[in-house]
Coordinates of C-alpha atoms in Angstrom, one line a residue:
M1 CA 36.3 56.3 -52.6
Y2 CA 33.1 54.0 -52.9
L3 CA 31.6 52.0 -50.4
K4 CA 31.0 48.4 -50.8
I5 CA 28.9 46.4 -48.8
T6 CA 29.8 42.3 -49.1
S7 CA 28.9 39.8 -47.8
M8 CA 30.5 35.9 -48.6
E9 CA 28.6 35.4 -51.8
G10 CA 26.3 38.6 -52.7
Y11 CA 26.5 42.7 -52.0
I12 CA 24.5 44.1 -48.9
H13 CA 22.3 46.7 -51.9
Y14 CA 21.5 50.2 -50.7
K15 CA 18.2 52.2 -53.2
F16 CA 18.0 55.9 -52.5
I17 CA 14.4 57.9 -52.4
L18 CA 12.5 60.2 -52.0
G19 CA 10.1 61.5 -49.3
E20 CA 9.0 63.5 -47.2
K21 CA 9.2 65.8 -43.6
D22 CA 7.0 67.3 -41.8
M23 CA 4.7 67.4 -44.8
N24 CA 6.5 70.6 -46.7
K25 CA 10.3 69.5 -47.6
R26 CA 11.5 66.6 -49.6
I27 CA 14.2 64.8 -48.8
I28 CA 16.6 62.1 -49.4
T29 CA 16.2 58.5 -47.5
T30 CA 17.6 55.6 -47.6
L31 CA 16.7 52.2 -47.1
L32 CA 19.2 49.4 -46.9
V33 CA 18.1 46.0 -48.4
G34 CA 19.9 43.0 -46.6
C35 CA 21.5 39.4 -48.0
M36 CA 23.9 38.3 -46.3
I37 CA 23.8 34.0 -46.8
A38 CA 26.1 33.0 -45.5
G39 CA 26.1 34.9 -42.4
S40 CA 28.7 36.9 -42.1
F41 CA 30.1 40.7 -44.2
S42 CA 32.4 43.8 -44.2
F43 CA 32.9 46.7 -45.1
A44 CA 35.2 47.6 -48.5
A45 CA 35.9 50.5 -50.2
E46 CA 37.7 50.4 -53.6
N47 CA 36.3 52.4 -57.0
T48 CA 33.2 50.0 -57.9
P49 CA 30.1 50.7 -57.8
I50 CA 27.1 49.3 -55.7
P51 CA 24.1 47.2 -57.2
V52 CA 20.8 48.4 -56.3
A53 CA 18.3 45.4 -55.7
T54 CA 15.8 47.1 -57.8
G55 CA 18.3 47.9 -61.0
A56 CA 19.6 50.7 -60.0
T57 CA 23.3 51.3 -59.4
V58 CA 24.3 53.7 -56.3
E59 CA 28.0 55.5 -56.6
V60 CA 28.6 57.3 -53.5
Q61 CA 32.3 58.9 -53.4
N62 CA 32.3 60.5 -50.5
D63 CA 34.2 60.0 -47.3
E64 CA 30.9 60.6 -45.1
V65 CA 27.4 58.4 -47.3
N66 CA 24.9 61.5 -44.9
K67 CA 27.0 64.0 -47.2
I68 CA 24.6 62.4 -50.0
A69 CA 21.5 63.1 -48.2
L70 CA 22.1 67.2 -47.4
E71 CA 23.5 68.2 -50.4
S72 CA 21.2 66.0 -53.2
E73 CA 18.3 68.4 -51.0
N74 CA 19.5 71.1 -52.6
E75 CA 20.0 69.7 -56.9
V76 CA 17.4 66.6 -57.2
K77 CA 16.8 66.0 -61.7
T78 CA 14.5 63.8 -63.5
E79 CA 15.6 61.9 -66.5
D80 CA 15.2 65.0 -68.5
E81 CA 17.0 66.3 -65.7
S82 CA 14.6 69.1 -65.0
V83 CA 14.2 70.3 -61.4
V84 CA 11.9 68.5 -59.0
T85 CA 10.8 71.0 -55.9
E86 CA 7.8 71.1 -53.9
D87 CA 4.9 73.5 -53.7
V88 CA 6.2 74.9 -49.8
E89 CA 3.4 77.8 -49.7
N90 CA 1.2 75.4 -50.3
E91 CA 2.1 72.6 -48.4
N92 CA 1.5 70.7 -51.4
P93 CA 4.7 68.1 -52.3
V94 CA 5.2 67.9 -56.7
D95 CA 4.2 64.3 -57.3
Q96 CA 7.5 61.9 -58.5
S97 CA 7.6 58.3 -59.4
V98 CA 9.9 57.0 -58.6
D99 CA 11.8 53.8 -59.7
S100 CA 15.6 53.8 -59.4
V101 CA 18.1 56.2 -57.8
V102 CA 21.7 57.1 -59.2
A103 CA 23.5 59.3 -56.6
T104 CA 26.3 60.9 -57.6
E105 CA 28.6 63.5 -54.8
G106 CA 25.4 66.1 -54.9
E107 CA 23.4 64.6 -57.0
V108 CA 20.5 62.1 -57.6
T109 CA 19.5 61.4 -61.1
V110 CA 15.9 59.3 -61.4
T111 CA 16.8 55.9 -63.8
P112 CA 14.6 54.1 -65.1
A113 CA 14.4 50.9 -63.2
E114 CA 14.6 47.8 -66.4
T115 CA 18.3 49.7 -67.0
V116 CA 20.2 47.2 -64.4
A117 CA 17.6 45.1 -63.4
E118 CA 17.4 42.3 -65.9
E119 CA 19.8 40.6 -64.4
A120 CA 22.6 39.2 -62.5
T121 CA 26.4 42.0 -63.1
T122 CA 29.8 40.6 -62.9
V123 CA 31.6 44.0 -59.9
S124 CA 35.6 43.4 -59.7
G125 CA 35.1 39.5 -60.0
A126 CA 31.9 39.3 -57.8
V127 CA 28.8 38.2 -58.6
T128 CA 25.2 39.9 -57.1
E129 CA 22.2 38.0 -57.6
T130 CA 19.2 40.7 -57.7
I131 CA 17.1 40.6 -55.2
P132 CA 13.1 41.2 -54.8
E133 CA 12.6 44.6 -53.8
V134 CA 10.8 44.4 -49.4
V135 CA 7.3 45.9 -49.9
V136 CA 6.7 47.2 -46.7
E137 CA 2.8 47.6 -45.7
E138 CA 1.6 50.4 -44.0
P139 CA -0.5 49.3 -41.0
Q140 CA -4.1 49.3 -41.8
I141 CA -5.7 51.9 -39.1
V142 CA -9.0 50.7 -38.3
Y143 CA -12.3 53.1 -36.9
N144 CA -14.5 52.5 -34.5
E145 CA -18.5 53.3 -35.4
D146 CA -18.0 56.9 -33.3
G147 CA -14.9 57.8 -36.3
Y148 CA -12.2 57.1 -33.9
E149 CA -8.7 55.5 -34.1
L150 CA -10.0 51.5 -32.9
I151 CA -7.1 50.4 -30.7
E152 CA -8.3 47.4 -28.6
K153 CA -12.0 45.6 -29.0
F154 CA -12.5 43.1 -26.1
D155 CA -15.1 40.3 -26.9
N156 CA -15.8 38.9 -23.8
A157 CA -13.9 35.4 -24.5
R158 CA -13.5 32.2 -23.1
P159 CA -11.2 29.8 -23.5
E160 CA -10.8 27.0 -26.0
G161 CA -11.7 23.7 -24.1
L162 CA -13.5 25.7 -21.2
V163 CA -17.5 25.2 -20.9
E164 CA -19.1 28.5 -19.6
D165 CA -21.7 26.4 -16.4
L166 CA -22.7 29.3 -14.3
Q167 CA -24.6 28.0 -11.7
Y168 CA -24.0 31.5 -9.8
T169 CA -24.4 34.9 -11.2
G170 CA -24.3 37.8 -9.7
Y171 CA -22.9 40.9 -9.9
Q172 CA -21.9 40.5 -12.6
N173 CA -19.2 41.8 -15.4
M174 CA -17.5 41.1 -18.7
K175 CA -14.3 40.0 -18.8
D176 CA -12.7 42.9 -19.1
Y177 CA -13.7 46.5 -17.0
I178 CA -12.5 49.3 -15.7
V179 CA -12.8 50.7 -11.1
V180 CA -12.9 53.8 -10.3
L181 CA -10.6 54.9 -7.6
R182 CA -10.8 58.2 -6.9
T183 CA -13.9 60.3 -5.7
A184 CA -15.6 60.9 -8.9
V185 CA -14.7 60.7 -12.7
N186 CA -16.7 62.1 -16.3
V187 CA -18.1 59.1 -19.0
R188 CA -18.5 61.9 -22.4
K189 CA -20.2 61.1 -25.1
L190 CA -17.1 60.8 -27.3
P191 CA -13.0 60.8 -26.5
T192 CA -12.4 64.1 -26.3
T193 CA -13.1 66.9 -23.2
S194 CA -14.6 69.2 -25.4
A195 CA -18.0 66.5 -26.0
P196 CA -20.5 66.3 -23.2
V197 CA -20.9 64.3 -20.0
I198 CA -23.1 62.1 -20.5
A199 CA -22.5 60.2 -16.7
Q200 CA -20.4 60.4 -13.8
R201 CA -19.3 56.4 -11.9
K202 CA -17.9 57.6 -8.9
L203 CA -15.8 55.5 -6.1
Y204 CA -15.4 52.5 -6.4
Q205 CA -18.2 51.8 -9.0
R206 CA -17.0 49.9 -12.4
A207 CA -18.4 49.6 -16.0
D208 CA -17.4 46.7 -19.5
L209 CA -14.9 47.9 -21.4
L210 CA -15.8 47.4 -24.5
E211 CA -13.3 49.3 -27.1
I212 CA -9.2 51.6 -26.9
V213 CA -9.6 54.3 -29.3
R214 CA -7.0 57.0 -29.3
G215 CA -8.8 59.9 -28.8
Q216 CA -7.8 63.9 -27.2
Y217 CA -4.0 63.9 -26.4
F218 CA -3.3 65.0 -22.8
T219 CA 0.7 66.0 -22.6
K220 CA 1.1 65.3 -18.6
S221 CA 0.3 62.4 -18.7
N222 CA 1.9 61.3 -22.1
S223 CA -1.9 59.4 -23.7
D224 CA -4.5 59.9 -26.0
L225 CA -6.8 56.6 -25.1
W226 CA -9.3 57.0 -24.3
Y227 CA -11.9 53.3 -23.1
K228 CA -15.5 53.1 -24.4
V229 CA -17.2 51.1 -21.1
T230 CA -20.9 50.7 -20.6
W231 CA -22.8 49.8 -17.3
Q232 CA -26.7 49.7 -16.7
E233 CA -28.1 52.2 -14.8
K234 CA -32.3 52.8 -13.7
G235 CA -33.2 49.6 -16.4
K236 CA -30.9 51.1 -19.5
T237 CA -28.0 51.2 -21.2
V238 CA -25.3 53.9 -20.8
V239 CA -22.3 53.7 -23.5
G240 CA -19.3 56.6 -23.3
Y241 CA -15.6 56.9 -23.0
V242 CA -13.4 58.4 -19.7
Y243 CA -10.2 59.0 -20.1
S244 CA -7.8 56.0 -19.8
K245 CA -5.5 57.5 -17.2
I246 CA -7.9 58.4 -14.7
V247 CA -9.7 54.9 -13.8
V248 CA -7.8 51.7 -13.8
K249 CA -8.5 48.4 -15.7
R250 CA -9.1 45.1 -14.2
E251 CA -9.9 41.8 -15.9
Y252 CA -10.6 37.7 -15.3
K253 CA -8.0 36.0 -16.4
F254 CA -10.6 33.0 -17.9
Q255 CA -6.4 31.6 -19.4
K256 CA -4.4 32.0 -16.7
M257 CA -7.1 30.4 -14.2
Y258 CA -8.2 27.2 -16.4
D259 CA -4.1 26.5 -17.0
Q260 CA -3.7 26.2 -13.4
V261 CA -7.0 23.7 -12.7
N262 CA -4.8 22.1 -15.7
Y263 CA -2.0 22.0 -14.6
L264 CA -3.2 21.1 -10.3
K265 CA -5.2 18.2 -11.7
D266 CA -2.6 16.7 -12.6
I267 CA -0.4 16.8 -10.4
V268 CA -3.0 15.6 -7.5
D269 CA -4.6 13.1 -10.3
N270 CA -0.9 11.8 -10.3
N271 CA 0.3 11.4 -7.4
S272 CA -0.2 11.1 -3.4
T273 CA -1.6 14.0 -2.0
A274 CA -2.3 15.1 1.7
Y275 CA -1.2 18.8 2.6
I276 CA 0.3 20.3 5.9
N277 CA -1.6 21.0 8.6
N278 CA -0.1 23.6 11.0
Y279 CA -3.4 25.5 12.2
K280 CA -2.4 27.4 15.2
N281 CA 0.8 26.2 15.2
W282 CA -1.0 22.8 17.0
S283 CA 1.5 20.7 15.3
G284 CA 4.2 22.5 17.1
R285 CA 6.2 25.4 15.9
P286 CA 9.0 24.8 13.7
P287 CA 12.5 25.7 14.5
K288 CA 13.7 29.2 13.7
W289 CA 15.3 29.7 10.2
Y290 CA 19.1 30.8 10.9
G291 CA 17.1 32.5 14.2
K292 CA 14.9 34.3 12.1
E293 CA 10.7 34.5 11.7
E294 CA 11.3 34.3 8.2
D295 CA 13.0 32.0 5.9
G296 CA 14.8 33.5 2.3
Y297 CA 11.8 32.5 0.4
G298 CA 9.6 35.3 2.2
V299 CA 7.3 32.6 4.2
L300 CA 6.5 32.9 8.1
R301 CA 7.5 30.6 10.8
D302 CA 4.5 30.9 12.6
Q303 CA 1.5 28.3 11.2
S304 CA 4.9 26.4 8.9
A305 CA 6.5 23.2 9.0
P306 CA 9.9 22.5 8.3
G307 CA 10.7 20.9 4.8
Y308 CA 14.6 19.8 5.1
F309 CA 16.6 19.7 2.0
D310 CA 19.3 17.1 3.1
L311 CA 18.6 14.4 6.1
N312 CA 22.4 15.2 7.4
D313 CA 22.0 19.3 8.0
K314 CA 19.0 20.4 10.1
A315 CA 20.4 24.1 9.5
N316 CA 19.3 23.7 6.2
F317 CA 15.3 24.0 5.6
R318 CA 13.1 26.6 4.4
Y319 CA 9.1 26.7 6.1
L320 CA 6.1 25.0 4.0
M321 CA 2.8 27.1 5.0
D322 CA -0.9 25.8 6.8
G323 CA -2.4 24.3 4.0
Y324 CA -0.1 23.8 1.0
L325 CA -0.9 20.9 -0.9
V326 CA 2.0 18.2 -1.9
S327 CA 3.3 15.0 -3.0
I328 CA 4.8 11.9 -0.7
L329 CA 7.4 10.4 -2.9
G330 CA 8.1 8.6 -0.2
E331 CA 9.1 7.8 4.2
V332 CA 12.6 7.8 5.6
D333 CA 13.2 8.9 9.2
G334 CA 10.0 9.8 10.8
M335 CA 9.9 12.2 8.1
Y336 CA 8.0 11.8 4.2
K337 CA 9.7 12.6 1.2
V338 CA 7.8 15.6 -0.8
A339 CA 7.4 17.6 -3.6
S340 CA 4.7 20.0 -4.0
P341 CA 4.3 23.1 -6.9
N342 CA 4.1 26.0 -4.3
I343 CA 8.6 25.2 -3.6
E344 CA 10.7 23.6 -6.3
G345 CA 12.9 20.5 -5.7
V346 CA 12.1 18.1 -3.0
V347 CA 11.9 18.6 1.1
F348 CA 11.7 16.0 3.9
V349 CA 8.8 17.2 6.2
P350 CA 8.1 16.0 9.8
K351 CA 5.3 13.4 9.2
K352 CA 3.3 15.3 12.5
Y353 CA 2.7 18.5 10.2
V354 CA 1.7 16.5 6.9
Q355 CA -2.3 15.7 6.8
I356 CA -3.7 12.8 4.2
K357 CA -6.7 11.9 6.3
N358 CA -9.4 13.8 3.7
S359 CA -6.3 14.7 1.7
I360 CA -7.5 14.7 -2.3
N361 CA -7.5 11.2 -5.0
N362 CA -9.5 13.3 -7.6
L363 CA -9.6 17.1 -7.6
E364 CA -12.7 18.2 -8.7
K365 CA -13.6 21.9 -7.7
V366 CA -10.8 24.8 -7.0
I367 CA -11.7 28.0 -6.3
V368 CA -8.6 30.0 -7.7
V369 CA -8.3 33.6 -6.4
D370 CA -6.0 37.1 -8.3
R371 CA -4.4 38.4 -6.5
K372 CA -3.5 41.6 -8.4
E373 CA -7.1 41.8 -10.5
Q374 CA -9.3 41.6 -6.7
N375 CA -11.6 38.9 -8.2
E376 CA -12.1 35.5 -8.8
G377 CA -13.2 32.1 -10.8
V378 CA -14.9 28.8 -9.7
F379 CA -15.0 26.2 -11.4
Q380 CA -16.0 22.4 -11.4
F381 CA -14.6 18.9 -13.4
I382 CA -17.9 17.8 -15.1
D383 CA -17.4 14.7 -17.6
G384 CA -13.7 15.3 -18.4
K385 CA -14.1 19.0 -19.0
W386 CA -13.3 21.6 -16.6
H387 CA -16.7 24.3 -16.2
M388 CA -16.6 27.6 -14.5
V389 CA -19.5 28.2 -12.4
S390 CA -19.8 31.4 -11.5
F391 CA -17.0 34.4 -11.4
N392 CA -17.0 37.6 -9.7
L393 CA -15.5 40.3 -8.2
S394 CA -13.7 39.0 -4.5
T395 CA -10.8 41.8 -2.2
T396 CA -7.6 40.1 -0.9
G397 CA -5.0 41.0 2.3
A398 CA -3.5 44.3 2.0
P399 CA 0.5 44.9 2.6
K400 CA 1.5 43.8 5.2
S401 CA 1.5 45.8 8.4
K402 CA 1.0 46.1 12.0
H403 CA -2.6 43.9 12.1
K404 CA -3.1 43.1 8.2
M405 CA -1.5 40.5 6.1
P406 CA -1.1 39.9 1.8
T407 CA -3.5 37.0 1.3
D408 CA -0.7 34.4 -0.1
L409 CA -0.2 32.8 -3.6
G410 CA 0.1 28.9 -4.0
Y411 CA -2.1 26.0 -4.2
F412 CA -3.6 25.8 -0.9
M413 CA -5.8 22.6 0.4
A414 CA -9.3 23.7 0.8
M415 CA -9.2 22.1 4.9
E416 CA -12.3 22.7 6.7
K417 CA -15.5 25.0 6.2
K418 CA -17.6 26.7 8.6
P419 CA -20.9 28.8 8.7
K420 CA -19.4 31.5 10.5
F421 CA -15.7 32.5 12.0
L422 CA -15.3 34.8 15.5
Y423 CA -12.8 37.8 15.2
L424 CA -10.9 40.1 16.8
D425 CA -10.6 43.9 17.8
D426 CA -7.5 44.4 16.6
E427 CA -6.5 46.7 19.5
T428 CA -9.0 44.8 21.8
K429 CA -7.7 41.3 20.7
K430 CA -12.0 40.7 21.9
I431 CA -14.0 39.2 19.6
D432 CA -15.8 41.8 17.8
G433 CA -17.5 40.7 15.0
Y434 CA -18.1 37.4 12.6
A435 CA -17.7 36.5 8.5
P436 CA -20.3 34.2 7.1
Y437 CA -20.0 30.7 4.8
A438 CA -16.2 30.7 5.3
I439 CA -14.0 28.4 4.3
R440 CA -10.3 28.1 5.4
F441 CA -7.3 27.5 2.9
N442 CA -3.7 28.9 5.1
G443 CA -2.8 29.8 8.7
G444 CA -6.3 31.9 9.2
A445 CA -6.9 33.4 5.8
Y446 CA -11.1 31.9 5.1
T447 CA -12.9 33.0 1.9
H448 CA -16.0 34.6 2.9
G449 CA -19.2 37.0 3.2
V450 CA -19.4 40.7 4.2
P451 CA -18.2 40.6 7.7
V452 CA -20.7 41.6 10.8
V453 CA -19.6 43.9 13.7
Y454 CA -21.7 42.4 16.5
I455 CA -23.7 44.9 18.6
K456 CA -22.2 45.0 21.5
I457 CA -24.0 45.3 24.9
T458 CA -22.9 46.6 28.1
E459 CA -22.8 47.5 31.6
E460 CA -21.4 50.3 33.7
E461 CA -18.6 48.8 36.5
I462 CA -18.0 51.1 38.8
V463 CA -14.0 51.3 39.4
Q464 CA -13.9 54.7 41.3
P465 CA -17.1 56.1 43.6
E466 CA -18.1 59.4 43.2
I467 CA -16.5 61.8 46.5
L468 CA -18.5 65.0 47.6
D469 CA -17.0 67.1 49.9
E470 CA -19.4 68.1 53.4
E471 CA -20.8 71.1 50.8
G472 CA -22.2 68.4 49.3
N473 CA -19.3 69.4 45.9
V474 CA -17.9 66.8 43.9
I475 CA -13.9 65.9 44.9
Q476 CA -13.4 63.6 42.9
E477 CA -15.7 62.0 39.7
K478 CA -17.0 58.5 39.3
I479 CA -14.8 56.1 37.5
V480 CA -16.5 53.7 34.9
N481 CA -15.6 50.5 33.0
E482 CA -17.2 49.7 30.2
K483 CA -18.3 45.9 30.7
I484 CA -19.5 43.9 27.3
I485 CA -22.0 41.6 28.9
G486 CA -23.7 39.8 25.8
F487 CA -23.1 40.1 21.5
E488 CA -26.5 40.9 19.8
D489 CA -26.0 40.0 15.8
P490 CA -27.0 42.9 13.6
G491 CA -28.0 40.1 10.4
K492 CA -25.7 39.6 7.6
R493 CA -24.6 41.8 5.3
E494 CA -24.7 41.1 1.3
Y495 CA -22.7 44.2 -0.2
L496 CA -19.6 45.6 0.6
S497 CA -19.2 48.5 -1.9
T498 CA -14.9 47.8 -1.6
I499 CA -15.5 44.5 -2.3
G500 CA -13.3 44.4 -6.2
T501 CA -11.4 47.2 -5.4
T502 CA -8.0 47.5 -3.4
P503 CA -7.0 45.0 -1.5
R504 CA -8.0 46.1 2.7
S505 CA -8.4 42.6 4.3
H506 CA -6.3 40.9 7.9
K507 CA -5.7 37.8 4.7
C508 CA -8.7 36.5 4.0
V509 CA -10.7 36.8 0.5
R510 CA -13.5 38.6 0.9
N511 CA -16.9 38.5 -1.1
Y512 CA -20.1 39.1 -1.3
T513 CA -22.0 37.0 1.6
S514 CA -24.8 35.5 -1.6
H515 CA -21.7 34.3 -3.6
A516 CA -19.5 32.9 -0.8
K517 CA -22.4 31.4 0.7
F518 CA -22.6 29.5 -2.9
M519 CA -19.4 28.5 -2.8
Y520 CA -19.7 27.7 0.7
E521 CA -22.7 25.3 0.2
W522 CA -20.9 23.5 -3.6
I523 CA -17.2 22.6 -2.1
E524 CA -16.6 19.4 -0.7
I525 CA -13.7 19.0 1.8
G526 CA -11.3 16.1 0.3
K527 CA -12.0 17.3 -3.0
S528 CA -11.2 21.1 -3.8
A529 CA -8.7 23.6 -3.8
I530 CA -7.9 26.8 -3.5
I531 CA -5.3 28.8 -5.9
V532 CA -4.4 32.0 -5.5
I533 CA -2.2 33.7 -8.9
E534 CA -1.5 37.3 -9.4

């Protein structure tokens, strides 16, 4: 029985070629080259040979096609009937040029390609077309200057159309970098543990990423990828390799940031823009969502506004966060009909929750915070183009817990700025310190500098005096209470080692204080927005 694969107007062609396995064992492999002009094919069995694209003909007189490969391992004849073997002892397969192969049961015979490749052949009334042989090129392996296979080289590129015009340059990294989130890691001269250690990077330290290469393989982590990194240390440039699985790769997603600011500018500049305003629930707590404090989208009731999908169904609504940018589409029954880049569709929001004062007419300044990468970019629209005026590390809100919560994703109004805002102690709920150069954008969430803990001035307040017996022995010790009578400001702090590492704030976006100061002085209320992405 023969195997024939046909399409509406042609054949699927097989070609058998000789290959290698484990560098010392000759096997027969098959390469399938398909031609399906009309879009359907069928398998048919009849006593007819199958034309091969390179000009050879394959005859299969067996019910199992795989049997050819198994039996042909033992007997391979060339055109002059000599047996082709491989030098197993020296692991050096015998050279052979194969133009085409004619296969019969248990045998593969090499014949010149020209004998069948000259023209189309009529077989059982069907005509097959000669199809050019498909040549699959082996991928080119590129090596870096140290002789290791180069997987990726980082070029520190910026998006086309974005102007880099840095007005703040502190704590700069390249676009791609690594962060150490363990006690310490070794940096080696080459990507192998046999190479000498040239330096260490310790917890929370970073290094710019130059390349990814293939180096020593580790079974446990199933990877052979290493990072070539660099940094400045004591005025000198250090370059070395660190294993990829023991550090965290980060990047400034400039293209995504650029796309986001363009997207938001198009919305704001072409609509009547406002924002949700319910800081500390000053506009009133919205109704519960089916008796719950959180809606089906994960938005909390606290400091939000209700957005009704249908004015005739007040039970069907969702929450819109304080600070959400919205576009006003109309007014009806004491409500604004609004759309927002933060939600799908349109909703109706009671007017008391929508702030038009200081709303944005033309978007000129945007801070884009990336909570996944723990960094940010700062953009200004100048003369018809977006300029990136700074980019830096940042720290966002920690996963939800008793006292902390993540920084919310979305498009927000830069609503107000304060030279400092006071924060409370988690347990006592009393003032604990302040954060300088604060810009509020969502509820109690600000961008700000490194937090400062006040030095507390206290005095003892006697609750129970000491009691002595007749002989002067203490029978009841004095009970005192420490009373805070004032605070002392120890001064601003510039640096915090955890910035740009892992989410850990209460909800705010922490910055190095000098960068927070730059943004505080640069931003303009009524012209600015804050976008949080990941």
